[in-house]
XYZ file of C-alpha atoms in Angstrom:
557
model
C -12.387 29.080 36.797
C -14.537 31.481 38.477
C -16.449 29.637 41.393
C -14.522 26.517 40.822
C -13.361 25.259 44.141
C -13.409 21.810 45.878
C -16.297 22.920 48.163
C -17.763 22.984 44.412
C -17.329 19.489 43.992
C -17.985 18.254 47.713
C -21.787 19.920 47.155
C -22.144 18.637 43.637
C -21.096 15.302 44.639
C -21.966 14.988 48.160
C -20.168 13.073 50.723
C -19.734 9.480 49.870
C -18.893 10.345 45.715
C -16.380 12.690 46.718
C -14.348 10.452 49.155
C -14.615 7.916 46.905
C -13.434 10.523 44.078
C -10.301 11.027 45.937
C -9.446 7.340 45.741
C -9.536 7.729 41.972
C -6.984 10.764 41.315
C -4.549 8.343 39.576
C -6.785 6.996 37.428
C -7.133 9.860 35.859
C -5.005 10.089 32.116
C -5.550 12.040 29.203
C -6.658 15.495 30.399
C -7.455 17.635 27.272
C -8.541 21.355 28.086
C -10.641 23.859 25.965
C -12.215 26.796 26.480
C -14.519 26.363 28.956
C -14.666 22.577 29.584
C -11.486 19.676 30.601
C -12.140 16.042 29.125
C -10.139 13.119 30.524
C -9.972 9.219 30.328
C -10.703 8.185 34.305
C -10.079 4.163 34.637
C -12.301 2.223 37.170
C -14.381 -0.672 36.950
C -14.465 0.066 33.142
C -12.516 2.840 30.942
C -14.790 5.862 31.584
C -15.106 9.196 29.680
C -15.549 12.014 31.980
C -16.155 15.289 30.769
C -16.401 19.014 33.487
C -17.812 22.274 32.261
C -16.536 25.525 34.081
C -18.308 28.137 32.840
C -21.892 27.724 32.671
C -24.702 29.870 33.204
C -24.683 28.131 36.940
C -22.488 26.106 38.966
C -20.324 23.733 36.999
C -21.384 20.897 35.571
C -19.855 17.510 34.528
C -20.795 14.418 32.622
C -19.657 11.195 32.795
C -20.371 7.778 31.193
C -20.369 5.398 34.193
C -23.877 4.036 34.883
C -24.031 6.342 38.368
C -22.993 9.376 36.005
C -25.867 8.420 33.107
C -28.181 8.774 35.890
C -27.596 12.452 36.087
C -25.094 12.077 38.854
C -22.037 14.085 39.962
C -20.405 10.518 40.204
C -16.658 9.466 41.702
C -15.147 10.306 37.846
C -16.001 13.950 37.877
C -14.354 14.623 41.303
C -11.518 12.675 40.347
C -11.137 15.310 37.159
C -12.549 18.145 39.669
C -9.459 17.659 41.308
C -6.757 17.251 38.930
C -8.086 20.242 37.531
C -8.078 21.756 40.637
C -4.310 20.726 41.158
C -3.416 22.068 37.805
C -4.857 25.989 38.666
C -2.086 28.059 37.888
C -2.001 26.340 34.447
C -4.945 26.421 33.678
C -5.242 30.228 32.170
C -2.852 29.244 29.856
C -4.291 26.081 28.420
C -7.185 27.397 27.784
C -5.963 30.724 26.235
C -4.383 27.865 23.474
C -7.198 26.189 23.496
C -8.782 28.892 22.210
C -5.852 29.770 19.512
C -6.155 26.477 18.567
C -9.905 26.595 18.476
C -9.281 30.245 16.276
C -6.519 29.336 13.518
C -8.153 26.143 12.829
C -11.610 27.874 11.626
C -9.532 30.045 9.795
C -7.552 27.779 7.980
C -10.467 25.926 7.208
C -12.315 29.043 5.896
C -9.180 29.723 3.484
C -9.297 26.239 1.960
C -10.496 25.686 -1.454
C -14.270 23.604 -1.845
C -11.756 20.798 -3.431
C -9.358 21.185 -0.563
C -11.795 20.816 1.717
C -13.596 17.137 -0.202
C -10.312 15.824 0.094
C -9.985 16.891 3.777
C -13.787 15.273 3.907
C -12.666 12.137 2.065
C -10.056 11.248 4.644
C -12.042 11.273 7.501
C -14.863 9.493 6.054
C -12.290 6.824 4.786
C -11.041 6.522 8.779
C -13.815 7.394 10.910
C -16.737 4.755 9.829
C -19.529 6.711 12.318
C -18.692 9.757 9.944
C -19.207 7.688 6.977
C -22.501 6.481 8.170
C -23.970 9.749 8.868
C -22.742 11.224 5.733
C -24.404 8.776 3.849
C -27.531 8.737 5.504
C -27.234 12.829 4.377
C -26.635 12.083 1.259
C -29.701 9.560 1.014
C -32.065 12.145 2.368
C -30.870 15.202 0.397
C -31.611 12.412 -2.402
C -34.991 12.317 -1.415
C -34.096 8.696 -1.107
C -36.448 7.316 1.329
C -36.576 4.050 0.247
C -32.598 4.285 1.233
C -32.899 5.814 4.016
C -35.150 3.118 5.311
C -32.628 0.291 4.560
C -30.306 2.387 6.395
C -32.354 3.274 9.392
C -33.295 -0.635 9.656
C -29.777 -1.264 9.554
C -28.649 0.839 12.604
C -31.353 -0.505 14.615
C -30.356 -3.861 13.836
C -29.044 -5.880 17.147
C -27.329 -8.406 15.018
C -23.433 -6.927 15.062
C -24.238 -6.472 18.617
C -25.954 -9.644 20.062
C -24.512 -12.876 21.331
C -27.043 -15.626 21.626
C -29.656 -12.855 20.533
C -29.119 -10.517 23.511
C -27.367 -7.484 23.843
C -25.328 -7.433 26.975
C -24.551 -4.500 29.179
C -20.809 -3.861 28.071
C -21.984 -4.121 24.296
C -25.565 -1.752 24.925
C -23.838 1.602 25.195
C -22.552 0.801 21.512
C -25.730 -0.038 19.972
C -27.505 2.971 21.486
C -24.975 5.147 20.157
C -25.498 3.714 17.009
C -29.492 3.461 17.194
C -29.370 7.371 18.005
C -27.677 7.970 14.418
C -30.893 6.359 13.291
C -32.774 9.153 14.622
C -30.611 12.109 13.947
C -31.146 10.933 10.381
C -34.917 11.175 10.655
C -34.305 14.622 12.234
C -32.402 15.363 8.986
C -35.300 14.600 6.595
C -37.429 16.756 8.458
C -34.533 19.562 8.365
C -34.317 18.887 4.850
C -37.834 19.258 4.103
C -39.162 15.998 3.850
C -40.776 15.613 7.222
C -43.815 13.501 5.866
C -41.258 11.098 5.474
C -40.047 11.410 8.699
C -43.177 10.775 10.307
C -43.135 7.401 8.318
C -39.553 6.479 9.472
C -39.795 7.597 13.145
C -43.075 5.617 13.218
C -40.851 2.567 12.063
C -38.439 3.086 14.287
C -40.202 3.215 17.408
C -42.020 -0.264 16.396
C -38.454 -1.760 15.332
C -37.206 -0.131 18.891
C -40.367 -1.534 20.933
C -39.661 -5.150 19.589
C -35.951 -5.221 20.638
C -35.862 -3.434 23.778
C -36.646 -6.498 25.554
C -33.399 -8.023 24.181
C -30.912 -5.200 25.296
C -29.610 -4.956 28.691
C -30.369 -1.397 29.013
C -29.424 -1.054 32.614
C -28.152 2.800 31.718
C -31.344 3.517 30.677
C -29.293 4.942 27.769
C -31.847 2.933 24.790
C -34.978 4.615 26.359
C -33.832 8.329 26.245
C -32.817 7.326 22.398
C -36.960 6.150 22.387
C -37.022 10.030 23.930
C -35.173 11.658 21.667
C -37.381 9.466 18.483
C -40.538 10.597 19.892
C -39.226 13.993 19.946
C -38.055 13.488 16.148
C -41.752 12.409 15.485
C -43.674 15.400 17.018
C -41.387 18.064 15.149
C -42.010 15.899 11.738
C -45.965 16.386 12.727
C -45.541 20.155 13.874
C -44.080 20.595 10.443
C -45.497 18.238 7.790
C -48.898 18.913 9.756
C -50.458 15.318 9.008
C -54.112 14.707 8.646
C -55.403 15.583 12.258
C -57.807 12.560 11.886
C -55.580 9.981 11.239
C -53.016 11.455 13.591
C -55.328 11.186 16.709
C -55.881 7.150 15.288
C -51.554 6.736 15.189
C -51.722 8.107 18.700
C -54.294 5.998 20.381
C -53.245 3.281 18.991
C -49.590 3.926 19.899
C -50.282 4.739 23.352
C -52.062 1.587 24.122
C -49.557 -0.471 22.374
C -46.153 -1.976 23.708
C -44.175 0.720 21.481
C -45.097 3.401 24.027
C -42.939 1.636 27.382
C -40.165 3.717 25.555
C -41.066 6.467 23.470
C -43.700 7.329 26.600
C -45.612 9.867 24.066
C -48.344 11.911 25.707
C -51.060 12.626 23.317
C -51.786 16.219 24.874
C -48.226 17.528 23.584
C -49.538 16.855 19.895
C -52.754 19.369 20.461
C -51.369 22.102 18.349
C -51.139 19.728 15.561
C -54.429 17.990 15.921
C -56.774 20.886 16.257
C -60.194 20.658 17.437
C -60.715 17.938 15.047
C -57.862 16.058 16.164
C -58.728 15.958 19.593
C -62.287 15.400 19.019
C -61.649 12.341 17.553
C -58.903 11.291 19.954
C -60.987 11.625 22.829
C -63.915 9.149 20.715
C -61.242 6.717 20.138
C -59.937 6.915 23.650
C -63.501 6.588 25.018
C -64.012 4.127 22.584
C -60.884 1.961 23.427
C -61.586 2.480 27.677
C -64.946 0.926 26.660
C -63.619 -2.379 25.313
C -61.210 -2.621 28.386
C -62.393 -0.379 31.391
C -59.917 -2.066 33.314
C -56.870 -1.358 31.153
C -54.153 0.093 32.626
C -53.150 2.473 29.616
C -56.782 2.613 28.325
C -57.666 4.278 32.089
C -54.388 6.036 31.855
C -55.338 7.733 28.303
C -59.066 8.546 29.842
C -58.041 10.238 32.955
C -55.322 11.812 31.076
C -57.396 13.662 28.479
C -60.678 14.444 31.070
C -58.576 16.062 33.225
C -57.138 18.198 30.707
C -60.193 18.797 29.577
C -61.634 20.117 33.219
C -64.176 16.909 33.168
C -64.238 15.909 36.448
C -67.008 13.298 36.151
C -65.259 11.895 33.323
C -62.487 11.231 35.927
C -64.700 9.789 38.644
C -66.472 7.031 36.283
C -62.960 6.069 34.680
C -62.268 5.089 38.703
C -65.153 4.044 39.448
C -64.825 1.614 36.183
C -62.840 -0.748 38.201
C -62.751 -0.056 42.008
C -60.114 -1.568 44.300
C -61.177 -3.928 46.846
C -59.221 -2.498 49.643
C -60.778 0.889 49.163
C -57.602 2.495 47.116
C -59.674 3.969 44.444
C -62.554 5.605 46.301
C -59.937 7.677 48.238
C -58.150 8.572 44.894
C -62.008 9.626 43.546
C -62.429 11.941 46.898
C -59.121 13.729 46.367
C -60.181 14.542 42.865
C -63.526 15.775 44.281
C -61.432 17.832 46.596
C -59.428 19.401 44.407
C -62.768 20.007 42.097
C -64.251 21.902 45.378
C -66.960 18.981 46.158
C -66.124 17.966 49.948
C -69.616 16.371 50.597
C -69.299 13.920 47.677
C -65.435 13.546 48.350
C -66.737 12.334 51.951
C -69.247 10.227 50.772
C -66.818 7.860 48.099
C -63.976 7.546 51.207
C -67.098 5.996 53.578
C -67.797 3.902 50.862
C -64.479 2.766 50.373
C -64.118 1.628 54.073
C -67.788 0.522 53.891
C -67.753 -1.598 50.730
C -64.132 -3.275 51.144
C -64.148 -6.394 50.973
C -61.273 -7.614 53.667
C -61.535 -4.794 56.549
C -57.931 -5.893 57.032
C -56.836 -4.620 54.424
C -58.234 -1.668 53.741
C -56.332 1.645 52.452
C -54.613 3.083 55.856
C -54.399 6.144 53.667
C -58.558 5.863 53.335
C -58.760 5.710 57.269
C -56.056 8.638 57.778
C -58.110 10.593 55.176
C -61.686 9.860 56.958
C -60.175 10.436 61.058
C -58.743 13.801 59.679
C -62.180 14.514 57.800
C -63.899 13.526 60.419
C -61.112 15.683 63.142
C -61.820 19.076 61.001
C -65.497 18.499 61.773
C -64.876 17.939 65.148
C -66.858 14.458 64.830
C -64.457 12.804 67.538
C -66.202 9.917 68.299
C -66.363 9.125 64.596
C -62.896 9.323 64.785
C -63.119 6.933 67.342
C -65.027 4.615 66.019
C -63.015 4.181 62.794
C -59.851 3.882 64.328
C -61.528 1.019 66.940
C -62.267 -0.807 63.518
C -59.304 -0.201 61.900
C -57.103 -1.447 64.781
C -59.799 -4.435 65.338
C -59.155 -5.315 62.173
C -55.231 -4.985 62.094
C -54.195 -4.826 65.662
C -50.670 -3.667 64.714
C -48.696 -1.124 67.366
C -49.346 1.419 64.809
C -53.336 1.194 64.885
C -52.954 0.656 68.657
C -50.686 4.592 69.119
C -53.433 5.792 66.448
C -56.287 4.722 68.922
C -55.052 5.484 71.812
C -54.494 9.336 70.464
C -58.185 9.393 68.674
C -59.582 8.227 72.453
C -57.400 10.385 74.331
C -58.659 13.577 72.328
C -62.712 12.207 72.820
C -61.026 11.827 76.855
C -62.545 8.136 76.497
C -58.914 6.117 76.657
C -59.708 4.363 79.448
C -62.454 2.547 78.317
C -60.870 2.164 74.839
C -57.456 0.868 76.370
C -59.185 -1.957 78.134
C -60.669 -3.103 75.143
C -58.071 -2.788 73.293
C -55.476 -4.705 75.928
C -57.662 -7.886 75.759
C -57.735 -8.145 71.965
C -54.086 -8.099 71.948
C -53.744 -10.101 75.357
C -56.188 -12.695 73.556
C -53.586 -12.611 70.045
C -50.828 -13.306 72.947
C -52.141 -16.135 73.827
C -53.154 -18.194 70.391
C -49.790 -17.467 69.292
C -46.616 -19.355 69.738
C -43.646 -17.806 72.030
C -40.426 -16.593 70.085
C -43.137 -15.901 66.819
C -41.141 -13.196 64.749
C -41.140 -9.842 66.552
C -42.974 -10.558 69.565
C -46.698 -10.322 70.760
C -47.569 -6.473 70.125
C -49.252 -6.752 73.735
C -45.575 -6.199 74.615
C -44.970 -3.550 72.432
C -48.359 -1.831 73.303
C -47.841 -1.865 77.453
C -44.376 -0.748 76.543
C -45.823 2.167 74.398
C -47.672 2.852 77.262
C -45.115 2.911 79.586
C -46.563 0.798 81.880
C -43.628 -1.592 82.043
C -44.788 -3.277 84.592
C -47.834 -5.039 82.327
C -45.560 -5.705 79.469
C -43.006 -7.416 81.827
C -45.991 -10.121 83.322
C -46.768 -9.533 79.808
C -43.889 -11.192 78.434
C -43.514 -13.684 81.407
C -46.964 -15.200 80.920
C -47.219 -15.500 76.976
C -43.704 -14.997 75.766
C -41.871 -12.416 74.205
C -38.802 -11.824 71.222
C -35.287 -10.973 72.354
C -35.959 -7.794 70.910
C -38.670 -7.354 73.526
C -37.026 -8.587 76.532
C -33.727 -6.277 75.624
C -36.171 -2.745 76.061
C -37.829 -4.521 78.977
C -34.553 -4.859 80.739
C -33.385 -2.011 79.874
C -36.344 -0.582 81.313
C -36.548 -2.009 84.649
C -32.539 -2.372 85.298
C -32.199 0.897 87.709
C -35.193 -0.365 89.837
C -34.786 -4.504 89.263
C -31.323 -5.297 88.236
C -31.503 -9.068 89.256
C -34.798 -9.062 86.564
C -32.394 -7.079 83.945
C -29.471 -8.934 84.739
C -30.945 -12.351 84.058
C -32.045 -10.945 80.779
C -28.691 -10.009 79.223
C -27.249 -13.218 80.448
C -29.572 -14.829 78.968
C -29.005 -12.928 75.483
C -25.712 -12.976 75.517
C -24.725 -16.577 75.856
C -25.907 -17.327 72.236
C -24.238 -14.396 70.625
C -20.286 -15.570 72.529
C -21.011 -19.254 69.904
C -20.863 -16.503 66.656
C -18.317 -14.527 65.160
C -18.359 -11.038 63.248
C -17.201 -7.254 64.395
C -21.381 -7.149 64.536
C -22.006 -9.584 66.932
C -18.799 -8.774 69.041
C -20.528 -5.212 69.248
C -23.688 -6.562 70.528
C -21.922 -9.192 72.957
C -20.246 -5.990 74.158
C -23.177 -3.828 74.695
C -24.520 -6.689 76.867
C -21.520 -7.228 78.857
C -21.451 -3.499 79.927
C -25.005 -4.094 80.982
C -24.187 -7.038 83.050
C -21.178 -4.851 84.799
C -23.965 -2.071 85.433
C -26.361 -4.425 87.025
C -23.647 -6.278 89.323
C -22.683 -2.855 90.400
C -26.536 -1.937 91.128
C -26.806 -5.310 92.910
C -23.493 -4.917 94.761
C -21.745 -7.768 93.256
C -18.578 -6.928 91.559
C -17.299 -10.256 92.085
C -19.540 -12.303 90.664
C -19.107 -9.912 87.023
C -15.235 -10.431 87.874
C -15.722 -14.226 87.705
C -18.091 -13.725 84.616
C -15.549 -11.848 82.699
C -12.911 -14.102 83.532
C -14.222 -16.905 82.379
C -15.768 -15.295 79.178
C -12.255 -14.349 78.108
C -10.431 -17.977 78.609
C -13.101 -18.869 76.106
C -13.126 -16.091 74.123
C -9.374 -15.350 73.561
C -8.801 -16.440 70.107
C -11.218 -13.882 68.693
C -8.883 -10.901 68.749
C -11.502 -8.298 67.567
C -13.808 -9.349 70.440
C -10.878 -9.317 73.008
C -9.723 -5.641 71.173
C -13.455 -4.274 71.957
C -13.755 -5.374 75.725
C -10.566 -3.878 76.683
C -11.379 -0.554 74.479
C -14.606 -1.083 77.122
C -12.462 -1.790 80.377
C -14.100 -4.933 80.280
């Protein structure tokens, strides 16, 4: 097993999958080793095939098909086979040593059969295994040349009929039908394998459409129908790097495809087919995509297609005026154009756009707080500070959140003009305190801002004069209980008589944090007594909640 050790499958799975792994070692049934790789049966929510690989090129790997494992995942399953496996060590060295004499005197037996030996073995398992039967067929139909066949079969797997109640594929039922939808394309893999990949082109082409019309009516939470879409686009590119269609009309299929609804699956990028298309292929792909970003500048694929191709091509401008086609209000899009300018080496012109961005947006309230970050650091480099400044006196004007306040306040204090600043800055939010409402949600940011300032004395007037959220009033205690207890002790009184009406282990935790603050501030104040009385009386109301009762004596309360 090599490396193979439950540190192995603590890293692989990380914490929380393997503890719940261990939870999970009898579910496990129907271990089956071979050389190399252990397949089991692990039950859970459903019946789950789980399936560890021991000697790769790397660390081993596993695969599962729980939704977590499709992901990608090292899920639960795998440690609960890690494990068993891991359990079974001495063994294992044997098993697999028959594994692989099983593995060996099968092939030869089946070399020494006879070609009508082995049609009858052939015929039995096609008569019992009906996935067998359909692949064989579809084969046959190829090696037939019969496309017309083929077709009817193709149509057939991708058919959600069998599989649909009410017209809809649900979950437990969509792992079938994308099994059954990728036969479709392994078939149209073996045309081109067979040397009929014009055909192929035709049927993947098909497919995808026939795929794009019922995805919508799967419940493909797995993903598992979209990397089939994948694996058809795939199927489609090596029909065109073989059958080498007419570059022309190829760049047409590909435009069109990319701007219709087919592509939300297949997700083809144009640029992989440039080996088939040529020059004249792509010349006429980029005329049709110009072409189509024309009709629709505001398109999300048609921009998509544009940007996608002038950047591969090195056309920087073409990039700009696809953005500049259809320019977000809040500034978004100039600040995308100056990073491209950037990268391109222009840093004048990338300036320019992100000042037009803040200059031109329409709502200063909401413009990009990337945009400003990316003009006060532009700005910073230059060592224009009071542009810095300035822009960040707008911005918070504008938004007056505690963020834009702390974003001021360290613009100001590197121009050494904070003072000033602050005092501005305190009466727009002392002015917001007072047109708003006490107990609003979160509090007046005046609070927060004195707070952030440390000047707790403010925020507590502050708070007094125009109201603040519990929230607030909790840090203000907390900040003035060593020098003002009777202040702070008023507070948590006052916070925690609400919280003894509710239940929960939550709220028990939070009545108990309070309650240790109330003992502190009695003992500051020199009043043991009076938290003696306090308690008391809390508890003769509070006895029949045996987790809160629990908690305070865990607290000495």
């Amino acid at each position: 097993m090599g490396g193979f050790t439950e540190a192995n499958l603590r890293a692989l799975a990380g914490v929380r999958s393997f503890k719940r792994g261990l939870g999970y070692l009898d579910a496990v049934s129907g271990v089956e080793v071979g050389d190399g790789w252990v397949t089991a049966t692990v039950h859970g929510t459903e019946r789950y095939e789980v399936e560890l690989t021991l000697d790769g090129p790397g660390e081993p790997a596993g695969e599962c098909d729980c939704p977590y494992g499709l992901e990608g995942n090292f899920c639960k399953h795998l440690v609960a086979l890690g494990l068993t496996v891991l359990a079974r060590s001495e063994s294992l060295p044997r098993q697999r040593k028959a594994a692989r004499d099983r593995a060996r005197d099968l092939d030869a037996w089946l070399s020494e059969l006879s070609k009508d030996e082995l049609l009858v073995l052939v015929r039995e398992q096609v008569a019992e295994d009906r996935q067998l039967r359909r692949r064989l067929e579809l084969r046959a139909a190829s090696a037939r040349g019969d496309l017309a066949e083929v077709r009817a079969r193709v149509r057939e797997l991708l058919d959600i009929g069998p599989f649909a109640q009410y017209g809809y594929v649900e979950y437990a039922d969509a792992g079938a039908y994308s099994d059954q939808a990728g036969q479709a394309v392994s078939a149209i893999r073996a045309l081109t394998g067979s040397g009929r990949a014009a055909d192929a082109i035709i049927l993947a082409r098909e497919a995808m459409q026939l795929l794009a019309e019922v995805l919508e009516s799967v419940d493909d939470s797995d993903g598992r129908l979209g990397q089939v879409g994948g694996h058809l686009a795939d199927a489609h590119r090596e029909a065109c790097c073989a059958a080498r269609p007419d570059p022309e009309e190829l760049a047409r299929w590909l435009v069109g495809h990319v701007l219709g609804d087919a592509d939300d699956l297949t997700d083809i990028d144009p640029l992989d087919y440039e080996d088939v298309l040529g020059e004249r292929g792509m010349t006429a792909l980029r005329k049709l995509a110009v072409e189509a970003w024309r009709g629709n500048r505001t398109g999300w694929a048609e921009k998509y297609l544009m940007e996608r191709l002038a950047k591969a091509g090195g056309d920087v401008e073409a990039v700009i005026a696809v953005h500049a086609a259809d320019l977000a209000p809040n500034g978004h899009t100039h600040l995308v154009i100056a990073r491209e300018l950037d990268t391109a080496g222009r840093p004048d012109e990338a300036l320019r756009w992100a000042e037009r961005g803040v200059r031109d947006a329409r709502d200063p309230a909401a413009v990009d707080t990337a945009l400003v970050d990316y003009l006060c650091d532009r700005y910073a480099q230059a060592a224009r500070l009071p542009d810095v400044v300035a822009l960040r006196r707008d911005h918070f004007g504008a938004r007056r959140t505690l963020l834009a306040y702390q974003q001021l306040r360290a613009a100001a204090r590197a121009a050494e003009c904070w003072q000033a600043e602050r005092e501005r800055a305190v009466a727009l939010l002392r002015a917001d305190a007072g047109r708003r409402q006490q107990g609003w949600y979160g509090g007046p940011v005046l609070v927060d801002a004195l707070l952030d300032d440390k000047d707790v004395d403010a925020a507590w007037q502050a708070a007094t004069e125009t109201g603040a959220h519990d929230r607030q009033w909790l840090t203000l205690a907390d900040r003035v209980r060593a020098d003002r207890p009777a202040d702070a002790l008023g507070v948590y009184v006052r916070l925690a008589e609400p919280l003894t009406r509710q239940t929960g282990n939550a709220v028990y935790e939070q009545l108990v944090r309070l309650l240790l603050s109330i003992r502190d501030c009695h003992q500051r104040l020199g009043t043991p007594d009076e938290f003696t009385a306090y308690i008391t009386a809390l508890r003769t109301l509070q006895k029949r909640k045996r987790n809160l009762m629990r908690l305070m004596d865990e607290h000495g309360l």
